[in-house]
CSV table of C-alpha atoms in Angstrom, one decimal:
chain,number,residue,atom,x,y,z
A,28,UNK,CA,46.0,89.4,-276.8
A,29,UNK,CA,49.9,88.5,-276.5
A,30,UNK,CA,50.4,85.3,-275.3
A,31,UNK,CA,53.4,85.5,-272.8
A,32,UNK,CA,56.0,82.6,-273.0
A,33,UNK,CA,58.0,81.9,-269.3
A,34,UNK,CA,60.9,80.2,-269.7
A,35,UNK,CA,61.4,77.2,-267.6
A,36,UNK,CA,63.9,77.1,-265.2
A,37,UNK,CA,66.7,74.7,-265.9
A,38,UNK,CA,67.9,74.7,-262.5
A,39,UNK,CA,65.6,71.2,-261.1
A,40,UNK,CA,66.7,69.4,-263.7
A,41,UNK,CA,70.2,69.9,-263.1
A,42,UNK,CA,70.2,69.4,-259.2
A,43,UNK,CA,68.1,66.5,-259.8
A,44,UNK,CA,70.3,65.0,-261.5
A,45,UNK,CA,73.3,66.2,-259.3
A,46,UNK,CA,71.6,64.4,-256.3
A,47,UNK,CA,71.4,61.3,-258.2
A,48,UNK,CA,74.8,61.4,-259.1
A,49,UNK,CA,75.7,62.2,-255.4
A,50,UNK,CA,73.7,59.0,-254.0
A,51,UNK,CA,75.1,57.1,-256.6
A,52,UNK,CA,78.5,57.9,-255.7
A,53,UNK,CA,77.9,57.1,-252.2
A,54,UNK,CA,76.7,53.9,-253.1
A,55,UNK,CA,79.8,53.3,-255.2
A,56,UNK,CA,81.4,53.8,-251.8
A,57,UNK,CA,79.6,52.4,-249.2
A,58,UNK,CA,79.7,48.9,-251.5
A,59,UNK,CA,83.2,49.0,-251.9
A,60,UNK,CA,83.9,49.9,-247.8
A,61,UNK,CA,81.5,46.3,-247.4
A,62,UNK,CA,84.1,44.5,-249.5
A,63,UNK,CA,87.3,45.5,-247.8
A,64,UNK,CA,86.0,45.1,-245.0
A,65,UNK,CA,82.7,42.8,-244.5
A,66,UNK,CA,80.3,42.5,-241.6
A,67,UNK,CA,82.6,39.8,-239.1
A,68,UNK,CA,79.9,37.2,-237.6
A,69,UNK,CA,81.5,36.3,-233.9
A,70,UNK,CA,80.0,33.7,-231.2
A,71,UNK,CA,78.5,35.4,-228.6
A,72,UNK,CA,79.8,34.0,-225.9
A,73,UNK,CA,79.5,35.8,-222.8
A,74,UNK,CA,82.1,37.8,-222.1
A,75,UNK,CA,85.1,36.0,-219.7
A,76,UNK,CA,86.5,38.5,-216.5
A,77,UNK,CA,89.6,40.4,-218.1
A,78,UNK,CA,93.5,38.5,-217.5
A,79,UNK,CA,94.1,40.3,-214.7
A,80,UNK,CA,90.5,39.1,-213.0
A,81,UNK,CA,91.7,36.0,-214.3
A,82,UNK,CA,95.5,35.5,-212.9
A,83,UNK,CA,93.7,36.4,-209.4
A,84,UNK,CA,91.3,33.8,-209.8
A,85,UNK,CA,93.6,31.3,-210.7
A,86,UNK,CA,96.1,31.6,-207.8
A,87,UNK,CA,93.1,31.2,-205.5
A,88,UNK,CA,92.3,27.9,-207.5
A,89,UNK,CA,93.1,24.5,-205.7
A,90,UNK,CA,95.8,22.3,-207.1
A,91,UNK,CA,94.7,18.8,-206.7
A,92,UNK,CA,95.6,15.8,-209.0
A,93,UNK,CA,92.3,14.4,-211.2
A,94,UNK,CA,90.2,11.6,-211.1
A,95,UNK,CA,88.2,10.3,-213.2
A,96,UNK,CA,86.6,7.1,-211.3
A,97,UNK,CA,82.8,6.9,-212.2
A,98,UNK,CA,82.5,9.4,-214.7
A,99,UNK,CA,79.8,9.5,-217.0
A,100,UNK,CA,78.2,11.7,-219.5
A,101,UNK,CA,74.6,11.0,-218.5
A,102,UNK,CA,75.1,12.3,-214.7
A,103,UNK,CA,75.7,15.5,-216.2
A,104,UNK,CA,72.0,16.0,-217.7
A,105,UNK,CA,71.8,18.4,-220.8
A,106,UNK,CA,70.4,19.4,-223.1
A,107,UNK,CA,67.4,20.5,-221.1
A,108,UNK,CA,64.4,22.9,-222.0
A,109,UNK,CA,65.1,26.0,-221.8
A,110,UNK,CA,61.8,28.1,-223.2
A,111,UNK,CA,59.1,27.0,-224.8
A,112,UNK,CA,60.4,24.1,-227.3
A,113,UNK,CA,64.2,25.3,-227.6
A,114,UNK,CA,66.9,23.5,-225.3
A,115,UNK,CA,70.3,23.8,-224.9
A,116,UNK,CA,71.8,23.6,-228.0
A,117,UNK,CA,69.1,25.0,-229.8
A,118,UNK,CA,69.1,28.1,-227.8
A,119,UNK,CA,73.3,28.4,-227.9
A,120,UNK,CA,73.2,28.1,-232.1
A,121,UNK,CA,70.4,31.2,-231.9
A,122,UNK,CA,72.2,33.1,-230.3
A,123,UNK,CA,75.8,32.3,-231.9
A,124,UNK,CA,74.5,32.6,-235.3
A,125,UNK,CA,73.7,35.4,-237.8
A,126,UNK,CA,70.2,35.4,-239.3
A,127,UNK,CA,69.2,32.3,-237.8
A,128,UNK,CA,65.9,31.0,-238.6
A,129,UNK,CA,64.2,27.9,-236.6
A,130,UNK,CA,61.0,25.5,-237.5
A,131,UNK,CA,58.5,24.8,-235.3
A,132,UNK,CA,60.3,22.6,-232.7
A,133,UNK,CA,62.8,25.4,-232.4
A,134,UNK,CA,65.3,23.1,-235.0
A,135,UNK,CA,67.3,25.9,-236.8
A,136,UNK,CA,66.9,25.4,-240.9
A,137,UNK,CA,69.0,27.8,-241.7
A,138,UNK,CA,71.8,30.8,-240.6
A,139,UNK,CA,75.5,31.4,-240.5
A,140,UNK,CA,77.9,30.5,-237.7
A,141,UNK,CA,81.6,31.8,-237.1
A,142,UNK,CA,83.2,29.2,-235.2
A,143,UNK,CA,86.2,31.5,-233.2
A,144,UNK,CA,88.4,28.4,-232.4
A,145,UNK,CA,89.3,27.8,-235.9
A,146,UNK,CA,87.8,30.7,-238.1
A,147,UNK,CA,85.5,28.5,-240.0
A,148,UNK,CA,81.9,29.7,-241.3
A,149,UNK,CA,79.2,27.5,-241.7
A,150,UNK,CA,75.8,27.5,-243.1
A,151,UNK,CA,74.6,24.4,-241.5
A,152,UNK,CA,73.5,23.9,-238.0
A,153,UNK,CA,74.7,20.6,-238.0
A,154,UNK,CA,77.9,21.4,-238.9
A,155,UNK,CA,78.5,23.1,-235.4
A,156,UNK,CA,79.0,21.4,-231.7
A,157,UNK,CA,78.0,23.2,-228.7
A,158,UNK,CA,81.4,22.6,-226.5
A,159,UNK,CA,81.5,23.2,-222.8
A,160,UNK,CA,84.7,25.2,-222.8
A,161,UNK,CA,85.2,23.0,-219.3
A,162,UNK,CA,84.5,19.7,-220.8
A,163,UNK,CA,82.1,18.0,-218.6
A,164,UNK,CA,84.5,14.8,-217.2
A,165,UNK,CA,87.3,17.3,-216.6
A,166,UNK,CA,84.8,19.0,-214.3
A,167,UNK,CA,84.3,15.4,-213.0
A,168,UNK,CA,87.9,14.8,-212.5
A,169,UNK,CA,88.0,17.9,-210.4
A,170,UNK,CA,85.4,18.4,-208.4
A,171,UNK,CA,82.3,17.6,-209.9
A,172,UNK,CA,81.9,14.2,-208.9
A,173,UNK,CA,81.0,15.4,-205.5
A,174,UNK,CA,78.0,17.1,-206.8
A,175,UNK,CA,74.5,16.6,-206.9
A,176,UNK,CA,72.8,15.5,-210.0
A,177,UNK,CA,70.7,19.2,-210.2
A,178,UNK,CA,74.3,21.1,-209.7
A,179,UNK,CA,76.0,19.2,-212.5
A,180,UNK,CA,72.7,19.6,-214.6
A,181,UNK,CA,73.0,23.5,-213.7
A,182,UNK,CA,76.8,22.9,-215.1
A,183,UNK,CA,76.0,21.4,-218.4
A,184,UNK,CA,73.5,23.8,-219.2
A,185,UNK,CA,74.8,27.5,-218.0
A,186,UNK,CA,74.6,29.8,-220.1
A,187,UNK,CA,75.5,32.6,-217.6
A,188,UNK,CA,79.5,31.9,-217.6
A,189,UNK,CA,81.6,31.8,-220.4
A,190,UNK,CA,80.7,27.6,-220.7
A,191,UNK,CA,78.8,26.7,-223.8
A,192,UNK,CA,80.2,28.2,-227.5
A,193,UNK,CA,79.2,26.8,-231.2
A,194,UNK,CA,81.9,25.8,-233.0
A,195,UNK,CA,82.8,23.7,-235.3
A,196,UNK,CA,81.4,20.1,-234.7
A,197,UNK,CA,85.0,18.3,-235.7
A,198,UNK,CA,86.9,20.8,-233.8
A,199,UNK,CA,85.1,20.6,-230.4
A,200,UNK,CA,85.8,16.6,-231.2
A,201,UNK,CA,89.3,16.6,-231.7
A,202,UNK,CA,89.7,19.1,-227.9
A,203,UNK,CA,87.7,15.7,-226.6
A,204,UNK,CA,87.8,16.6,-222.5
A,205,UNK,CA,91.4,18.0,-222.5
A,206,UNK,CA,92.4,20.9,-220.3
A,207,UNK,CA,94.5,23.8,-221.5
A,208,UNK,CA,98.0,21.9,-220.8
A,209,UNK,CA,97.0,19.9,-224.2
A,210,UNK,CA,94.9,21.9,-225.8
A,211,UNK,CA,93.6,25.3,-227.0
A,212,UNK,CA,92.1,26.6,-230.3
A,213,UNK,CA,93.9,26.9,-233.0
A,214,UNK,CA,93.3,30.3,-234.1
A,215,UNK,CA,95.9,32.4,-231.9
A,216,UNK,CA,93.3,35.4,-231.6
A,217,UNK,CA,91.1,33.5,-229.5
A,218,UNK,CA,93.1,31.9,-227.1
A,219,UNK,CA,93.3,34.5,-224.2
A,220,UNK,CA,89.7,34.7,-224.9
A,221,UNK,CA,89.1,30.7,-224.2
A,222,UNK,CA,91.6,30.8,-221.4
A,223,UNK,CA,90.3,33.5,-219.6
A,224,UNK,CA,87.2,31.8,-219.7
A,225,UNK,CA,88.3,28.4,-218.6
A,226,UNK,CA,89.3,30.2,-215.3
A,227,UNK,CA,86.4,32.0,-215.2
A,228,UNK,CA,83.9,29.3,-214.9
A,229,UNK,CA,86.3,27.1,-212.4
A,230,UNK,CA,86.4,29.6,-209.8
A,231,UNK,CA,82.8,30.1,-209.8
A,232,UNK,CA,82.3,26.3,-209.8
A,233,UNK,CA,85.1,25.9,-207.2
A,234,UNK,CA,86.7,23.2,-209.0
A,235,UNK,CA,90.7,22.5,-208.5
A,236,UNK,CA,93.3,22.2,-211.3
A,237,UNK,CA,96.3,19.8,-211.8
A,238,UNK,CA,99.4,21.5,-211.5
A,239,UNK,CA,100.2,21.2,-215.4
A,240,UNK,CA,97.3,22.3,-216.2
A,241,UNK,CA,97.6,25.4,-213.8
A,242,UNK,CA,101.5,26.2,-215.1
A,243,UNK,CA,99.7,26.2,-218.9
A,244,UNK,CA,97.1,28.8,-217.2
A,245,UNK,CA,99.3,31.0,-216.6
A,246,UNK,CA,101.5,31.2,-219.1
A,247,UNK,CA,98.8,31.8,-221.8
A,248,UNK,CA,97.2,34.5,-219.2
A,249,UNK,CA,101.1,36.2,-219.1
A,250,UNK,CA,100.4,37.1,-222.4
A,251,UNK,CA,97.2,38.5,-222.1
């Protein structure tokens, strides 16, 4: 009997190796689009009221000049627990952070944090500061001294309102308790951002400003 011979098709072959080409290609791509223009880790702060929101809130704001008698950091209690074994601070650098891992007292070992004031990235959680973008004795100075102990622990530790940020630990000590009149980040990008939320968590905590720090305010918000 005649043995019949079929020739193979050459046709999987080829698109085989056209599809491989293909996904290659688009790898090519996809690897150079990540280096012009890589993933951009940002705090996650909540978001502040838009400038408009905020001008309104600051013309409604008492003027009032500060004082600082009796101030000090321990009547405003932080951090406290906030679930399970995480506080504060602990829960603030989860939630800034990229990839943040934490042991088992909720201490993070390792992640990356973009701190907005001054563009700096860090791989270290102790690297970073949590700030109160109100500092705590400029809440003092106006208002806060009037509080109870529970509404200045609610304060220190709110992380409803644009208040607490990672950033970078030297940073968030050089701003020390100044108010906007003295002092805003250095990286230009951020500041409507900051200011907007310094306004934004005075009017909900009905504390006054001082009129330099109010004429600062609003000047930065103009440009908003």
């Amino acid at each position: 009997m005649a043995r019949i011979f079929r020739r193979r098709s050459s046709a999987p072959s080829f698109y085989a190796r056209r599809r491989v080409g293909i996904l290659t290609a688009l790898t090519g791509l996809l690897a150079s689009a990540a280096l012009i223009n890589p993933p951009a880790a940002s705090a996650a702060l909540p978001t502040p009221v838009g400038a408009a929101t905020a001008r309104g809130y600051l013309a409604s704001l008492t003027v009032a000049t500060e004082n600082r008698t009796g101030y000090d950091r321990s009547l405003f209690p932080h951090w406290i627990t906030i679930s399970g074994s995480c506080n504060t601070r602990e829960t603030v650098l989860k939630r800034d952070g990229s990839n943040v891992t934490t042991d088992s007292s909720c201490a993070a070992k390792s992640g990356s944090w973009y701190s907005p004031y001054d563009g700096a990235t860090w791989t270290a959680a102790s690297d970073l500061d949590i700030d109160h973008v109100v500092p705590l004795a400029e809440a003092w100075d106006s208002g806060a001294s009037k509080w109870t102990t529970a509404q200045r622990q609610a304060f220190a530790n709110d992380l409803t309102r644009p208040q607490l940020i990672a950033v970078t630990d030297n940073v968030n000590q050089a701003k020390g308790d100044q108010d906007p009149a003295t002092w805003v980040p250095s990286r230009s990008a951020y500041v409507c951002t900051y200011v907007r939320a310094w306004v934004q968590v005075k009017y909900y905590y009905g504390l006054s400003v001082d009129s330099a720090e109010k004429s600062a305010l609003q000047g930065y918000l103009a440009s908003c």
